[in-house]
mmCIF file of C-alpha atoms in Angstrom:
data_model
loop_
_atom_site.group_PDB
_atom_site.id
_atom_site.type_symbol
_atom_site.label_atom_id
_atom_site.label_comp_id
_atom_site.label_asym_id
_atom_site.label_seq_id
_atom_site.Cartn_x
_atom_site.Cartn_y
_atom_site.Cartn_z
ATOM 1 C CA MET A 1 -7.258 -32.021 -57.324
ATOM 2 C CA GLN A 2 -3.852 -33.081 -56.080
ATOM 3 C CA MET A 3 -3.318 -31.515 -52.647
ATOM 4 C CA ILE A 4 0.200 -30.469 -51.682
ATOM 5 C CA GLN A 5 1.402 -30.462 -48.096
ATOM 6 C CA GLU A 6 3.249 -27.262 -47.218
ATOM 7 C CA THR A 7 5.599 -29.451 -45.193
ATOM 8 C CA ALA A 8 6.228 -33.192 -45.280
ATOM 9 C CA ASP A 9 6.344 -33.267 -41.463
ATOM 10 C CA LEU A 10 2.892 -34.440 -40.358
ATOM 11 C CA SER A 11 3.532 -33.223 -36.812
ATOM 12 C CA ALA A 12 3.224 -29.653 -38.166
ATOM 13 C CA TYR A 13 -0.463 -30.445 -38.801
ATOM 14 C CA LEU A 14 -0.917 -31.232 -35.101
ATOM 15 C CA ALA A 15 0.845 -28.128 -33.762
ATOM 16 C CA ALA A 16 -0.652 -25.324 -31.723
ATOM 17 C CA ASP A 17 0.003 -21.691 -32.562
ATOM 18 C CA GLU A 18 -1.418 -18.242 -31.876
ATOM 19 C CA ALA A 19 -4.615 -18.880 -33.880
ATOM 20 C CA ILE A 20 -4.898 -22.664 -33.543
ATOM 21 C CA ASP A 21 -4.658 -22.590 -29.743
ATOM 22 C CA HIS A 22 -5.773 -26.150 -29.083
ATOM 23 C CA ARG A 23 -4.132 -26.204 -25.658
ATOM 24 C CA HIS A 24 -6.477 -23.458 -24.420
ATOM 25 C CA PRO A 25 -8.813 -24.747 -21.655
ATOM 26 C CA LEU A 26 -11.984 -23.879 -23.577
ATOM 27 C CA VAL A 27 -10.775 -25.748 -26.654
ATOM 28 C CA ARG A 28 -9.783 -28.741 -24.492
ATOM 29 C CA GLU A 29 -13.139 -28.726 -22.646
ATOM 30 C CA THR A 30 -15.088 -28.501 -25.898
ATOM 31 C CA ALA A 31 -13.032 -31.294 -27.453
ATOM 32 C CA ALA A 32 -13.545 -33.521 -24.397
ATOM 33 C CA ARG A 33 -17.302 -32.894 -24.469
ATOM 34 C CA LEU A 34 -17.480 -33.721 -28.192
ATOM 35 C CA ALA A 35 -15.322 -36.836 -27.731
ATOM 36 C CA ASP A 36 -17.499 -38.186 -24.924
ATOM 37 C CA GLY A 37 -19.412 -41.158 -26.248
ATOM 38 C CA VAL A 38 -18.103 -41.201 -29.824
ATOM 39 C CA ALA A 39 -16.894 -44.523 -31.160
ATOM 40 C CA ASP A 40 -13.678 -43.452 -32.890
ATOM 41 C CA SER A 41 -11.717 -40.588 -34.421
ATOM 42 C CA TYR A 42 -13.941 -40.577 -37.525
ATOM 43 C CA ASP A 43 -17.054 -40.030 -35.406
ATOM 44 C CA TYR A 44 -15.228 -37.386 -33.395
ATOM 45 C CA ALA A 45 -14.161 -35.545 -36.561
ATOM 46 C CA ARG A 46 -17.758 -35.558 -37.807
ATOM 47 C CA ALA A 47 -19.051 -34.353 -34.415
ATOM 48 C CA ALA A 48 -16.475 -31.528 -34.272
ATOM 49 C CA PHE A 49 -17.278 -30.511 -37.856
ATOM 50 C CA GLU A 50 -21.028 -30.450 -37.211
ATOM 51 C CA PHE A 51 -20.524 -28.559 -33.950
ATOM 52 C CA VAL A 52 -18.547 -25.774 -35.667
ATOM 53 C CA ARG A 53 -20.753 -25.737 -38.759
ATOM 54 C CA ASP A 54 -24.063 -25.743 -36.889
ATOM 55 C CA THR A 55 -23.550 -24.036 -33.525
ATOM 56 C CA ILE A 56 -21.166 -21.220 -34.436
ATOM 57 C CA PRO A 57 -22.969 -18.946 -36.879
ATOM 58 C CA HIS A 58 -21.062 -17.412 -39.762
ATOM 59 C CA SER A 59 -20.961 -13.760 -38.705
ATOM 60 C CA GLN A 60 -22.047 -12.505 -42.132
ATOM 61 C CA ASP A 61 -25.132 -14.749 -42.053
ATOM 62 C CA SER A 62 -26.043 -13.782 -38.491
ATOM 63 C CA GLY A 63 -25.232 -10.084 -38.806
ATOM 64 C CA ASP A 64 -22.691 -10.261 -35.964
ATOM 65 C CA LEU A 65 -20.197 -7.397 -36.292
ATOM 66 C CA ARG A 66 -17.478 -8.997 -34.164
ATOM 67 C CA VAL A 67 -14.333 -10.385 -35.792
ATOM 68 C CA THR A 68 -12.728 -13.459 -34.252
ATOM 69 C CA TRP A 69 -9.562 -15.194 -35.395
ATOM 70 C CA ARG A 70 -8.224 -17.269 -32.511
ATOM 71 C CA ALA A 71 -9.912 -20.685 -32.133
ATOM 72 C CA SER A 72 -10.658 -20.178 -28.436
ATOM 73 C CA ASP A 73 -12.237 -16.780 -29.171
ATOM 74 C CA VAL A 74 -14.442 -18.308 -31.864
ATOM 75 C CA LEU A 75 -15.667 -20.878 -29.342
ATOM 76 C CA GLU A 76 -16.086 -18.324 -26.552
ATOM 77 C CA GLN A 77 -17.875 -15.667 -28.638
ATOM 78 C CA GLY A 78 -19.777 -18.129 -30.814
ATOM 79 C CA THR A 79 -19.128 -16.329 -34.087
ATOM 80 C CA GLY A 80 -16.694 -16.149 -36.970
ATOM 81 C CA ILE A 81 -16.314 -15.986 -40.699
ATOM 82 C CA CYS A 82 -15.071 -18.976 -42.693
ATOM 83 C CA TYR A 83 -11.409 -18.486 -41.731
ATOM 84 C CA ALA A 84 -12.168 -18.222 -38.028
ATOM 85 C CA LYS A 85 -14.491 -21.219 -38.117
ATOM 86 C CA ALA A 86 -11.742 -23.173 -39.913
ATOM 87 C CA HIS A 87 -9.327 -22.196 -37.116
ATOM 88 C CA ALA A 88 -11.801 -23.448 -34.497
ATOM 89 C CA LEU A 89 -12.370 -26.757 -36.267
ATOM 90 C CA THR A 90 -8.634 -27.229 -36.784
ATOM 91 C CA ALA A 91 -8.002 -26.669 -33.069
ATOM 92 C CA LEU A 92 -10.747 -29.097 -32.037
ATOM 93 C CA LEU A 93 -9.419 -31.789 -34.369
ATOM 94 C CA ARG A 94 -5.784 -31.283 -33.394
ATOM 95 C CA ALA A 95 -6.804 -31.415 -29.722
ATOM 96 C CA GLU A 96 -7.733 -35.043 -30.413
ATOM 97 C CA ASP A 97 -4.561 -35.764 -32.446
ATOM 98 C CA ILE A 98 -6.196 -35.639 -35.879
ATOM 99 C CA PRO A 99 -3.823 -34.072 -38.425
ATOM 100 C CA THR A 100 -5.593 -31.045 -39.870
ATOM 101 C CA ALA A 101 -4.529 -28.501 -42.483
ATOM 102 C CA LEU A 102 -5.908 -25.149 -43.519
ATOM 103 C CA CYS A 103 -6.669 -24.616 -47.189
ATOM 104 C CA TYR A 104 -8.283 -21.990 -49.345
ATOM 105 C CA GLN A 105 -10.433 -21.364 -52.376
ATOM 106 C CA LYS A 106 -10.489 -18.206 -54.487
ATOM 107 C CA PHE A 107 -13.795 -16.575 -55.369
ATOM 108 C CA GLU A 108 -14.303 -12.785 -55.211
ATOM 109 C CA ALA A 109 -12.383 -13.177 -51.954
ATOM 110 C CA LEU A 110 -10.547 -16.084 -50.378
ATOM 111 C CA HIS A 111 -12.641 -18.756 -48.683
ATOM 112 C CA GLY A 112 -11.225 -20.839 -45.828
ATOM 113 C CA LEU A 113 -11.535 -24.615 -45.433
ATOM 114 C CA VAL A 114 -9.800 -27.411 -43.562
ATOM 115 C CA ALA A 115 -8.461 -30.774 -44.650
ATOM 116 C CA VAL A 116 -8.351 -33.771 -42.305
ATOM 117 C CA ARG A 117 -6.007 -36.701 -42.770
ATOM 118 C CA PHE A 118 -7.503 -40.176 -42.525
ATOM 119 C CA ASN A 119 -6.253 -43.428 -44.051
ATOM 120 C CA GLY A 120 -3.202 -41.744 -45.560
ATOM 121 C CA ALA A 121 -5.205 -39.156 -47.522
ATOM 122 C CA TRP A 122 -6.404 -35.597 -47.043
ATOM 123 C CA HIS A 123 -10.115 -34.820 -47.145
ATOM 124 C CA ARG A 124 -11.294 -31.210 -47.407
ATOM 125 C CA GLN A 125 -14.189 -30.067 -45.212
ATOM 126 C CA ASP A 126 -16.022 -26.750 -45.097
ATOM 127 C CA PRO A 127 -17.349 -25.724 -41.652
ATOM 128 C CA ARG A 128 -18.637 -22.377 -42.965
ATOM 129 C CA GLY A 129 -22.238 -23.039 -42.009
ATOM 130 C CA ASN A 130 -25.195 -23.992 -44.131
ATOM 131 C CA LYS A 131 -27.925 -21.666 -45.377
ATOM 132 C CA PRO A 132 -30.268 -21.714 -48.360
ATOM 133 C CA GLY A 133 -28.148 -22.753 -51.340
ATOM 134 C CA VAL A 134 -25.248 -23.968 -49.162
ATOM 135 C CA ASP A 135 -25.144 -27.590 -48.000
ATOM 136 C CA ALA A 136 -21.660 -28.478 -46.745
ATOM 137 C CA GLN A 137 -21.406 -31.949 -45.206
ATOM 138 C CA PHE A 138 -18.632 -33.902 -43.518
ATOM 139 C CA SER A 139 -17.427 -36.500 -45.996
ATOM 140 C CA LEU A 140 -14.486 -38.802 -46.465
ATOM 141 C CA ASP A 141 -16.023 -40.202 -49.687
ATOM 142 C CA GLY A 142 -15.859 -37.164 -51.949
ATOM 143 C CA GLU A 143 -16.121 -33.499 -51.187
ATOM 144 C CA ARG A 144 -19.343 -31.880 -49.990
ATOM 145 C CA LEU A 145 -18.112 -28.291 -49.744
ATOM 146 C CA ALA A 146 -20.150 -25.109 -49.504
ATOM 147 C CA PHE A 147 -18.905 -23.778 -52.845
ATOM 148 C CA VAL A 148 -17.366 -25.176 -56.030
ATOM 149 C CA PRO A 149 -15.051 -22.838 -57.940
ATOM 150 C CA ASP A 150 -15.920 -21.996 -61.544
ATOM 151 C CA PRO A 151 -12.751 -21.534 -63.630
ATOM 152 C CA GLU A 152 -14.760 -19.440 -66.113
ATOM 153 C CA PHE A 153 -14.898 -16.736 -63.438
ATOM 154 C CA ASN A 154 -11.231 -17.191 -62.414
ATOM 155 C CA GLU A 155 -12.309 -19.098 -59.316
ATOM 156 C CA LEU A 156 -10.013 -21.867 -58.095
ATOM 157 C CA ASP A 157 -8.994 -24.292 -55.401
ATOM 158 C CA TYR A 158 -5.536 -23.614 -53.996
ATOM 159 C CA PRO A 159 -3.816 -27.011 -53.679
ATOM 160 C CA VAL A 160 -1.509 -26.176 -50.758
ATOM 161 C CA LEU A 161 -2.323 -27.555 -47.319
ATOM 162 C CA TYR A 162 -1.035 -25.111 -44.725
ATOM 163 C CA ALA A 163 0.006 -26.084 -41.207
ATOM 164 C CA ALA A 164 -0.829 -22.579 -39.924
ATOM 165 C CA PRO A 165 -3.202 -19.888 -41.137
ATOM 166 C CA HIS A 166 -1.838 -18.120 -44.188
ATOM 167 C CA PRO A 167 -0.289 -14.789 -43.101
ATOM 168 C CA VAL A 168 -2.430 -12.851 -45.601
ATOM 169 C CA VAL A 169 -5.559 -14.203 -43.926
ATOM 170 C CA LEU A 170 -4.352 -13.850 -40.352
ATOM 171 C CA ASP A 171 -3.115 -10.280 -40.842
ATOM 172 C CA VAL A 172 -6.476 -9.160 -42.259
ATOM 173 C CA LEU A 173 -8.420 -10.809 -39.441
ATOM 174 C CA LYS A 174 -6.206 -9.299 -36.745
ATOM 175 C CA ALA A 175 -6.376 -5.807 -38.258
ATOM 176 C CA ALA A 176 -10.161 -5.705 -38.691
ATOM 177 C CA ARG A 177 -12.029 -3.366 -36.324
ATOM 178 C CA ASP A 178 -15.339 -5.031 -37.147
ATOM 179 C CA ARG A 179 -16.905 -7.209 -39.827
ATOM 180 C CA PRO A 180 -17.753 -4.310 -42.217
ATOM 181 C CA HIS A 181 -14.086 -3.270 -42.068
ATOM 182 C CA LEU A 182 -13.055 -6.878 -42.595
ATOM 183 C CA TRP A 183 -15.370 -7.174 -45.606
ATOM 184 C CA ARG A 184 -13.645 -4.179 -47.243
ATOM 185 C CA THR A 185 -10.198 -5.709 -46.697
ATOM 186 C CA LEU A 186 -10.746 -9.424 -47.369
ATOM 187 C CA PRO A 187 -7.853 -10.916 -49.308
ATOM 188 C CA THR A 188 -8.608 -11.828 -52.906
ATOM 189 C CA ALA A 189 -5.605 -14.089 -53.544
ATOM 190 C CA LEU A 190 -2.729 -15.827 -51.773
#
C-alpha cells in the first residue's frame, strides 16, 4: 500500500498536541527510562512499541471500563483501546524525535495504528496488544500488524498518515462516559 502523508512537513509528525502530549512529565520520564541503555533510535522504537503493547492492556481485553485518550493519561492509568494506545506510542516516539504518524484501518469499526519513519520510509506498527489469535510485532521489514483487512468484507487500510488524531476518533473518545458507551459509538469510517 502506498502511504500518503497528510502534510509534506515532517515536523508535523514530531509535534505535540492535546492528545499527543509528549512534553508531559510522565511521557518524558517514561521515554527517558525506555531510552536508557538502548543502542539507537531503532532499539528505542522497538522498546517503546513493546512497552505500550505489553504493559498497557487493551481495555476491552482486560475488562477495564475507563476510557483514555490523552497519551499521558494512557500511561498514568495503564489502559486504553487501540486509538489511545496509538496516542501513547506516538508521544513516546516523538519525545525521542522519531517522526510518527497515526493511521487507521476499517473493520466493523475503525482500528488505530501508528507509522514510524526510518530510512526515508514509513513503517506501520500496531501497539494494540497481543492475545490469542493476535500477534503484532515491531517490524521495519514488512508489516506484522494485529489484523489484516479483507476487501471481501469491505475492510480496508486507509492510506493517509495523520499528524494528529483524526477528529472523528478524538471526538468519540472524549465524549465516551465509559468503554461500553464508547463501544456503542465507535466510528465505522473516516
